[in-house]
PDB file of C-alpha atoms in Angstrom:
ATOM      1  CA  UNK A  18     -21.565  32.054  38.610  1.00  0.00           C
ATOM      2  CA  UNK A  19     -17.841  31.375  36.641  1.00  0.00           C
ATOM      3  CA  UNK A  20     -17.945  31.388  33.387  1.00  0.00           C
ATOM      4  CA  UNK A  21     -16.509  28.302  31.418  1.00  0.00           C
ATOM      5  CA  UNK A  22     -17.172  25.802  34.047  1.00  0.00           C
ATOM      6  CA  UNK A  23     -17.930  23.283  31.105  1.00  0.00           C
ATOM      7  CA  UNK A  24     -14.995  23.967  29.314  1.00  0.00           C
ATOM      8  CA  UNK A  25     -12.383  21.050  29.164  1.00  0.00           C
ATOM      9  CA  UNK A  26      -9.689  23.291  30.939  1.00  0.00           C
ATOM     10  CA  UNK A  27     -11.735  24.608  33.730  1.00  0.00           C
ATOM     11  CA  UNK A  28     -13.214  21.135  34.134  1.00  0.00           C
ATOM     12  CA  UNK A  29      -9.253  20.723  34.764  1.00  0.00           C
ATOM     13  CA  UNK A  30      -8.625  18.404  32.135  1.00  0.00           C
ATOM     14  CA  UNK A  31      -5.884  20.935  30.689  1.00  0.00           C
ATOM     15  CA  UNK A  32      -3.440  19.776  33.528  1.00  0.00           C
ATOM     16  CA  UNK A  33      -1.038  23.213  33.121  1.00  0.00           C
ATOM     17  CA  UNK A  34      -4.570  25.238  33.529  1.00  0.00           C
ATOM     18  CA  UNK A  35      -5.839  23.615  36.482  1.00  0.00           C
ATOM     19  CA  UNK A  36      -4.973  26.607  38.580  1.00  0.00           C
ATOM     20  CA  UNK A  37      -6.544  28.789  36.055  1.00  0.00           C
ATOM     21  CA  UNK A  38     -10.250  27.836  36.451  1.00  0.00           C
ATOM     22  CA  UNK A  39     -10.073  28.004  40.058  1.00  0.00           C
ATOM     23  CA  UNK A  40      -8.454  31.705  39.882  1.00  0.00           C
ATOM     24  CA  UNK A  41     -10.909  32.800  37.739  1.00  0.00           C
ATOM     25  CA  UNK A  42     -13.798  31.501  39.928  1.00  0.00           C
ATOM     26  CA  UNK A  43     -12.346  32.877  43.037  1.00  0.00           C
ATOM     27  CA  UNK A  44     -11.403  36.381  41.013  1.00  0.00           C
ATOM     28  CA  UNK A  45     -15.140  36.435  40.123  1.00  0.00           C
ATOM     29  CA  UNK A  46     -16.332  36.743  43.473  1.00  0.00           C
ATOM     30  CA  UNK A  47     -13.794  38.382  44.553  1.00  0.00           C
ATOM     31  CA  UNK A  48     -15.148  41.234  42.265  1.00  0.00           C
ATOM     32  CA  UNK A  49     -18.270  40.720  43.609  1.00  0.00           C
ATOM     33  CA  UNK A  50     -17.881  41.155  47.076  1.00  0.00           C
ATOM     34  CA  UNK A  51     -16.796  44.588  46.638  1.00  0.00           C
ATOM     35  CA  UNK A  52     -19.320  45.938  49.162  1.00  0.00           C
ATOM     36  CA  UNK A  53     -17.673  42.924  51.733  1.00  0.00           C
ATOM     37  CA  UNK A  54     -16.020  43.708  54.693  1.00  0.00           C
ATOM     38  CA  UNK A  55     -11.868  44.053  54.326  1.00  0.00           C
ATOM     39  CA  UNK A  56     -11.654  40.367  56.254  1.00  0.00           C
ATOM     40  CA  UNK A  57     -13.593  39.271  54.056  1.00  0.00           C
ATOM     41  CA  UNK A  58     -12.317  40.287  50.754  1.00  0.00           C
ATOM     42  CA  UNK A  59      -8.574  39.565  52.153  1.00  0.00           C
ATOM     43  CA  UNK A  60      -9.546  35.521  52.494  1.00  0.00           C
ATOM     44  CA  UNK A  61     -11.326  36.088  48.961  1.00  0.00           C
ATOM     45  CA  UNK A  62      -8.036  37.287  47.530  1.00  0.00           C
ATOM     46  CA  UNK A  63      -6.135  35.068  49.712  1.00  0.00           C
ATOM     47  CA  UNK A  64      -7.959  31.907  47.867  1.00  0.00           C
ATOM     48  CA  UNK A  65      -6.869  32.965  44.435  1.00  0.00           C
ATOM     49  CA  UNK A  66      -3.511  31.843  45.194  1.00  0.00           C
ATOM     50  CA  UNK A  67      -1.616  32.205  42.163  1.00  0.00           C
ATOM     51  CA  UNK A  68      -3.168  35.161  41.189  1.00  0.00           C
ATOM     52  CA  UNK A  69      -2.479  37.344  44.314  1.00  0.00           C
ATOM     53  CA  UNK A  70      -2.204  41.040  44.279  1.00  0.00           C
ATOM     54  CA  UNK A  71       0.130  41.890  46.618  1.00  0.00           C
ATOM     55  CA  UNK A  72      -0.647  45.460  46.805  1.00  0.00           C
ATOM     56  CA  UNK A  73      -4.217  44.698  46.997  1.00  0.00           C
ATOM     57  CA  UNK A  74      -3.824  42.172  49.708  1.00  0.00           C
ATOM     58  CA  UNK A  75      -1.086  44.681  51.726  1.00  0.00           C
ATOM     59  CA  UNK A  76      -4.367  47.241  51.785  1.00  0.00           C
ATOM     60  CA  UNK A  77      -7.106  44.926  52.576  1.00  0.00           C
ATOM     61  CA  UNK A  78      -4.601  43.374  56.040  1.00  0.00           C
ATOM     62  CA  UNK A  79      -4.534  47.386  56.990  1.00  0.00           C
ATOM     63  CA  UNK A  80      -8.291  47.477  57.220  1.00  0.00           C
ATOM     64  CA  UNK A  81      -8.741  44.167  58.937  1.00  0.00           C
ATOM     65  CA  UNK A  82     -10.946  44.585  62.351  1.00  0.00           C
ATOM     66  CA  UNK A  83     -10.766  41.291  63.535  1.00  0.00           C
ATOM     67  CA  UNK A  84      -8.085  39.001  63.332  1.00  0.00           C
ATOM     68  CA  UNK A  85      -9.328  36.808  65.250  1.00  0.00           C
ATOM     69  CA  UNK A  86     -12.573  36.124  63.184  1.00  0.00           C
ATOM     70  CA  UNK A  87     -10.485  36.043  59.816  1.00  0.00           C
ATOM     71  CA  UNK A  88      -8.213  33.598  60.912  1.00  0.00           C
ATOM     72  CA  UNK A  89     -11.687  31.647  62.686  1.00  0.00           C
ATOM     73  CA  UNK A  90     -12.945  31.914  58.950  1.00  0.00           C
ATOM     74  CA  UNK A  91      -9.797  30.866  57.265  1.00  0.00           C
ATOM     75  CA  UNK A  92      -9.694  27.631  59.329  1.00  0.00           C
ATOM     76  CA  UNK A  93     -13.175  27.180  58.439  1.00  0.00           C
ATOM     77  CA  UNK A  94     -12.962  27.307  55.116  1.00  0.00           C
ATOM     78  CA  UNK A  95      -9.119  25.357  54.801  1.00  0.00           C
ATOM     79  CA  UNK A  96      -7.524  28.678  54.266  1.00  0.00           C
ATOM     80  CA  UNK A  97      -5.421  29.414  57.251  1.00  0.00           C
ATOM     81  CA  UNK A  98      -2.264  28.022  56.006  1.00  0.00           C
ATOM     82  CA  UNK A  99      -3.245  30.001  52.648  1.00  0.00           C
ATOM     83  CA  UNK A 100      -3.880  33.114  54.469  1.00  0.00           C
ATOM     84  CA  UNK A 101      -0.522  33.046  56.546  1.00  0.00           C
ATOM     85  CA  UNK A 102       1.432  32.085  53.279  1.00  0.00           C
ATOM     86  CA  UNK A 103      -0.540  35.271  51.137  1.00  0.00           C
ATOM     87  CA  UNK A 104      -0.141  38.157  54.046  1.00  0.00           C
ATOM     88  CA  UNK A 105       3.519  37.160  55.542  1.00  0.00           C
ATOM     89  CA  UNK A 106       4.492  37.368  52.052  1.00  0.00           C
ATOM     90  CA  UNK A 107       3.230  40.735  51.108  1.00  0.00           C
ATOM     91  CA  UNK A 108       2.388  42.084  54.265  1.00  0.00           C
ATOM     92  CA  UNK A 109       4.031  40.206  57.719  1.00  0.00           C
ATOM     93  CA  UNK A 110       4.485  43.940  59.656  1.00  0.00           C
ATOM     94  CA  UNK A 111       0.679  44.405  59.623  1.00  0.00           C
ATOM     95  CA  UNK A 112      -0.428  40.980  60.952  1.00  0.00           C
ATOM     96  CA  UNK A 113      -0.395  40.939  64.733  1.00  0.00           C
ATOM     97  CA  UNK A 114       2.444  38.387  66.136  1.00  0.00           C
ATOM     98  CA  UNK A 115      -0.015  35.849  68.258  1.00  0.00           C
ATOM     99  CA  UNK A 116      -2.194  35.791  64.861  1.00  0.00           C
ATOM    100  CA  UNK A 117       1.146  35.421  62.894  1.00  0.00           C
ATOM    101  CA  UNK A 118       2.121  32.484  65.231  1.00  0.00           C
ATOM    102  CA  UNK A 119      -1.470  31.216  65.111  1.00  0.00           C
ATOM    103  CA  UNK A 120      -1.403  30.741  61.310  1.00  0.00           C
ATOM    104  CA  UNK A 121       2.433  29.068  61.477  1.00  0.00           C
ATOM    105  CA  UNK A 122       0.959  26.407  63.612  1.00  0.00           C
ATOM    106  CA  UNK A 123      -2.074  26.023  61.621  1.00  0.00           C
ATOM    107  CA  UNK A 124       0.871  25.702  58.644  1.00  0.00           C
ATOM    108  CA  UNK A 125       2.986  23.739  60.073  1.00  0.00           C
ATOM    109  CA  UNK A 126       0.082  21.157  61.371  1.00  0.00           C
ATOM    110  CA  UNK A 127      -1.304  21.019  58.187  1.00  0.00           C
ATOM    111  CA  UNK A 128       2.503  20.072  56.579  1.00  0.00           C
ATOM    112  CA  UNK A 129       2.549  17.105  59.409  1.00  0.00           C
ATOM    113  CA  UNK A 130      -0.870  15.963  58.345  1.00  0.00           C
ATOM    114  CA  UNK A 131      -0.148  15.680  54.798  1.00  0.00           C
ATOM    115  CA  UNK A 132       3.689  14.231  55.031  1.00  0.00           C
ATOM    116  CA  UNK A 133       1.716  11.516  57.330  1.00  0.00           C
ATOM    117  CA  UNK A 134      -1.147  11.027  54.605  1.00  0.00           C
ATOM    118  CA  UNK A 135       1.566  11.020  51.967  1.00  0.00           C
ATOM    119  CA  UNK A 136       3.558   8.042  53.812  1.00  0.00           C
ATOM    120  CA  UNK A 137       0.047   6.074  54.516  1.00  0.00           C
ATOM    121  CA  UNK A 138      -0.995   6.772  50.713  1.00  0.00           C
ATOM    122  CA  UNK A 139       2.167   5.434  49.475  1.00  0.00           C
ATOM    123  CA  UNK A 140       2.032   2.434  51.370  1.00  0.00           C
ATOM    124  CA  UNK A 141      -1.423   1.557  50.638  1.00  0.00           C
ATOM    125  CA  UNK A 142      -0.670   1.658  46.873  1.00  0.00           C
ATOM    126  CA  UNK A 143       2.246  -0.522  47.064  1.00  0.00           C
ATOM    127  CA  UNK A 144      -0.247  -2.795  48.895  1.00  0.00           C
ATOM    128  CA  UNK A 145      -2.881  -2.370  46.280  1.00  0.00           C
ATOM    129  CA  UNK A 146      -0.395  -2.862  43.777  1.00  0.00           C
ATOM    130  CA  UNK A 147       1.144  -5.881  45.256  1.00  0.00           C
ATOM    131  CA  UNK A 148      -2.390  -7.707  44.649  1.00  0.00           C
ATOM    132  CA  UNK A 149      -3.582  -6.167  41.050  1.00  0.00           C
ATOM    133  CA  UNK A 150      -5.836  -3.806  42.054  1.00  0.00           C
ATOM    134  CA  UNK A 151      -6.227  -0.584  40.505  1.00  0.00           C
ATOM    135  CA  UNK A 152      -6.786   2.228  42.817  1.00  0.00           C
ATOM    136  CA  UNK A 153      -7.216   6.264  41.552  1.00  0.00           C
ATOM    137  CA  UNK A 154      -6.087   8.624  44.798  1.00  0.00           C
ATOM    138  CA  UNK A 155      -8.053  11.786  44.653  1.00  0.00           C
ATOM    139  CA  UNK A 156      -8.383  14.788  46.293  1.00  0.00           C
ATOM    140  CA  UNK A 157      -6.041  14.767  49.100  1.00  0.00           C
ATOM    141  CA  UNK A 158      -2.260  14.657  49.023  1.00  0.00           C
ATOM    142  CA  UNK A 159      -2.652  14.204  45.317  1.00  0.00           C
ATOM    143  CA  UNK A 160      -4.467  17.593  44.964  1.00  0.00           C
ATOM    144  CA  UNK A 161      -2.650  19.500  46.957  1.00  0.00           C
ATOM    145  CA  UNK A 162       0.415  18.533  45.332  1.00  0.00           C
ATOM    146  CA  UNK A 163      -0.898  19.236  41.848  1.00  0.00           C
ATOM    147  CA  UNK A 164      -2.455  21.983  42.545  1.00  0.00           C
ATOM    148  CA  UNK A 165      -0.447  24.400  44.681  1.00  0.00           C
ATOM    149  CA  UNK A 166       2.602  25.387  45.220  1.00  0.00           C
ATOM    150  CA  UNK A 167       3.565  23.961  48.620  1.00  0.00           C
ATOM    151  CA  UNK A 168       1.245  21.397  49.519  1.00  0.00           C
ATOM    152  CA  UNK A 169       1.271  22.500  53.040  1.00  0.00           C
ATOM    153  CA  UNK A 170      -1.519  24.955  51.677  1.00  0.00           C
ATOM    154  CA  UNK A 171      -4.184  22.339  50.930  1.00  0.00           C
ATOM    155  CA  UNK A 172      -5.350  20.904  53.899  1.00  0.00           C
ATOM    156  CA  UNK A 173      -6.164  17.470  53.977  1.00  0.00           C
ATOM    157  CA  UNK A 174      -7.607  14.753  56.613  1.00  0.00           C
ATOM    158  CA  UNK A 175      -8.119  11.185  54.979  1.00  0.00           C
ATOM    159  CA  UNK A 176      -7.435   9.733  51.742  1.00  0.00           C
ATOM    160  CA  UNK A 177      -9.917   9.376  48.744  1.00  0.00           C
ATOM    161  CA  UNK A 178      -9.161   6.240  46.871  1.00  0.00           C
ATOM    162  CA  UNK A 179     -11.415   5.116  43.956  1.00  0.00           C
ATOM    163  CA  UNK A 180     -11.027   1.610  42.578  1.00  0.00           C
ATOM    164  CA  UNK A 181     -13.248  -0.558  40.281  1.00  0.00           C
ATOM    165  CA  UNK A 182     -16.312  -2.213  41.204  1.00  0.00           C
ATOM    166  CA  UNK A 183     -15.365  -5.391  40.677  1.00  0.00           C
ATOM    167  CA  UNK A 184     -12.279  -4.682  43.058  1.00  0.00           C
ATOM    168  CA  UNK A 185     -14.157  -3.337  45.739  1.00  0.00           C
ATOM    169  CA  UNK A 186     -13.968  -6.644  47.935  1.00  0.00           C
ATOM    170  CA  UNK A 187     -10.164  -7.656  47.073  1.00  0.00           C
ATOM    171  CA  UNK A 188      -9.258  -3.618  48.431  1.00  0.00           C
ATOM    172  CA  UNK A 189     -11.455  -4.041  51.338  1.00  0.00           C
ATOM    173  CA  UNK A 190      -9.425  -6.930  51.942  1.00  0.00           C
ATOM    174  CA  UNK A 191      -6.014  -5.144  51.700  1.00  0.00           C
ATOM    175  CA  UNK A 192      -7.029  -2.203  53.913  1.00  0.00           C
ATOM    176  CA  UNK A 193      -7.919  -4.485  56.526  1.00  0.00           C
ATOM    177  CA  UNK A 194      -4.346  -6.073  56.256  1.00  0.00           C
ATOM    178  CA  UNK A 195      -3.290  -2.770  56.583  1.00  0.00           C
ATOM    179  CA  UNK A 196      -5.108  -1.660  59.802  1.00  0.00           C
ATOM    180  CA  UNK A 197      -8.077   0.064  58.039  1.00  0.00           C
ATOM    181  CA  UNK A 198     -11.415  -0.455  59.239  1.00  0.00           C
ATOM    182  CA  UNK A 199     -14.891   1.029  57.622  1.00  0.00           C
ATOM    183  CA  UNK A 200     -16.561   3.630  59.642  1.00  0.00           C
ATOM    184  CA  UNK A 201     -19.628   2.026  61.359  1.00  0.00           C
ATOM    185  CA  UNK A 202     -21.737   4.596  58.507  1.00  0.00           C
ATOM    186  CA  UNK A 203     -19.930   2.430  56.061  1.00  0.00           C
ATOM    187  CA  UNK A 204     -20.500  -1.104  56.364  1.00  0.00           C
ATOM    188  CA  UNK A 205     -22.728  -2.717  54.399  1.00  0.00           C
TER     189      UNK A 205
END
């Protein structure tokens, strides 16, 4: 378990911490997993982001048995592009080319996705704008732009939006002007 999950700044209300309560989680089982296989550790290490340790990653990529599994895991778990960013930096002679070019793609597909989520976000809040509604974006584009240091790492496939209850019918009416449809699990 982290410690200080109820504290303001690891509830990441201390915007300039944000990155700090997720590093120490991480770090803490990361220093659990001791007895974990090298793959494993490596995507542990790989998820702390900021708080990489290059020399530490550099060993744990030597003692990787399976690429192919740790990058199956990292894709898994939204890591890939964090895992290709983390080992090219400190280690890119000890990850196998095809794995190398494996992760890139992964990258750059996850860069496309979230320029293309960006574009539809930013349209949709002009929209939502345009007719008074409040809308909150979360998770997302939003996230991974907040929270890491190329949003190309954060993997994203739709867009969150939260708006008020009482606006809940005006932005179901502006998402259908804008081509949106609910999911046949969402309609009331």
């Amino acid at each position: 378990m982290c410690a200080g999950l109820s504290s303001p700044r690891a509830r990441g209300l201390d915007r300039a911490g944000t990155r700090f309560a997720v590093a120490d989680c991480v770090a803490s089982a990361v220093d659990d997993c001791a007895a974990r296989s090298p793959d494993r550790q490596l995507l542990l290490y790989c998820a702390r982001g900021v708080a990489v340790d290059g020399a530490r990653i550099r060993q744990l990529a030597h003692q990787v048995m399976d690429w192919d599994a740790l990058v199956e895991a990292a894709e898994f778990h939204g890591l890939a592009a964090v895992l290709f960013h983390v080992v090219t930096e400190t280690s890119p002679d000890l990850v196998p080319p095809d794995v190398a070019s494996r992760l890139r793609n992964v990258c750059h597909g996850s860069a496309r996705q979230n320029l293309v989520l960006t574009s539809q976000l930013l349209v949709l809040l002009d929209a939502f704008a345009a007719h008074g509604i409040a809308v909150v974006p979360l998770k997302g584009p939003v996230m991974a732009e907040s929270l890491y240091p190329d949003p190309a790492l954060r993997p994203s496939s739709d867009l969150d939006l939260l708006v008020r209850c009482r606006d809940v019918a005006g932005a179901l009416r502006v998402l259908a002007q804008e081509g949106y449809a609910l999911g046949a699990n969402m309609e009331r």
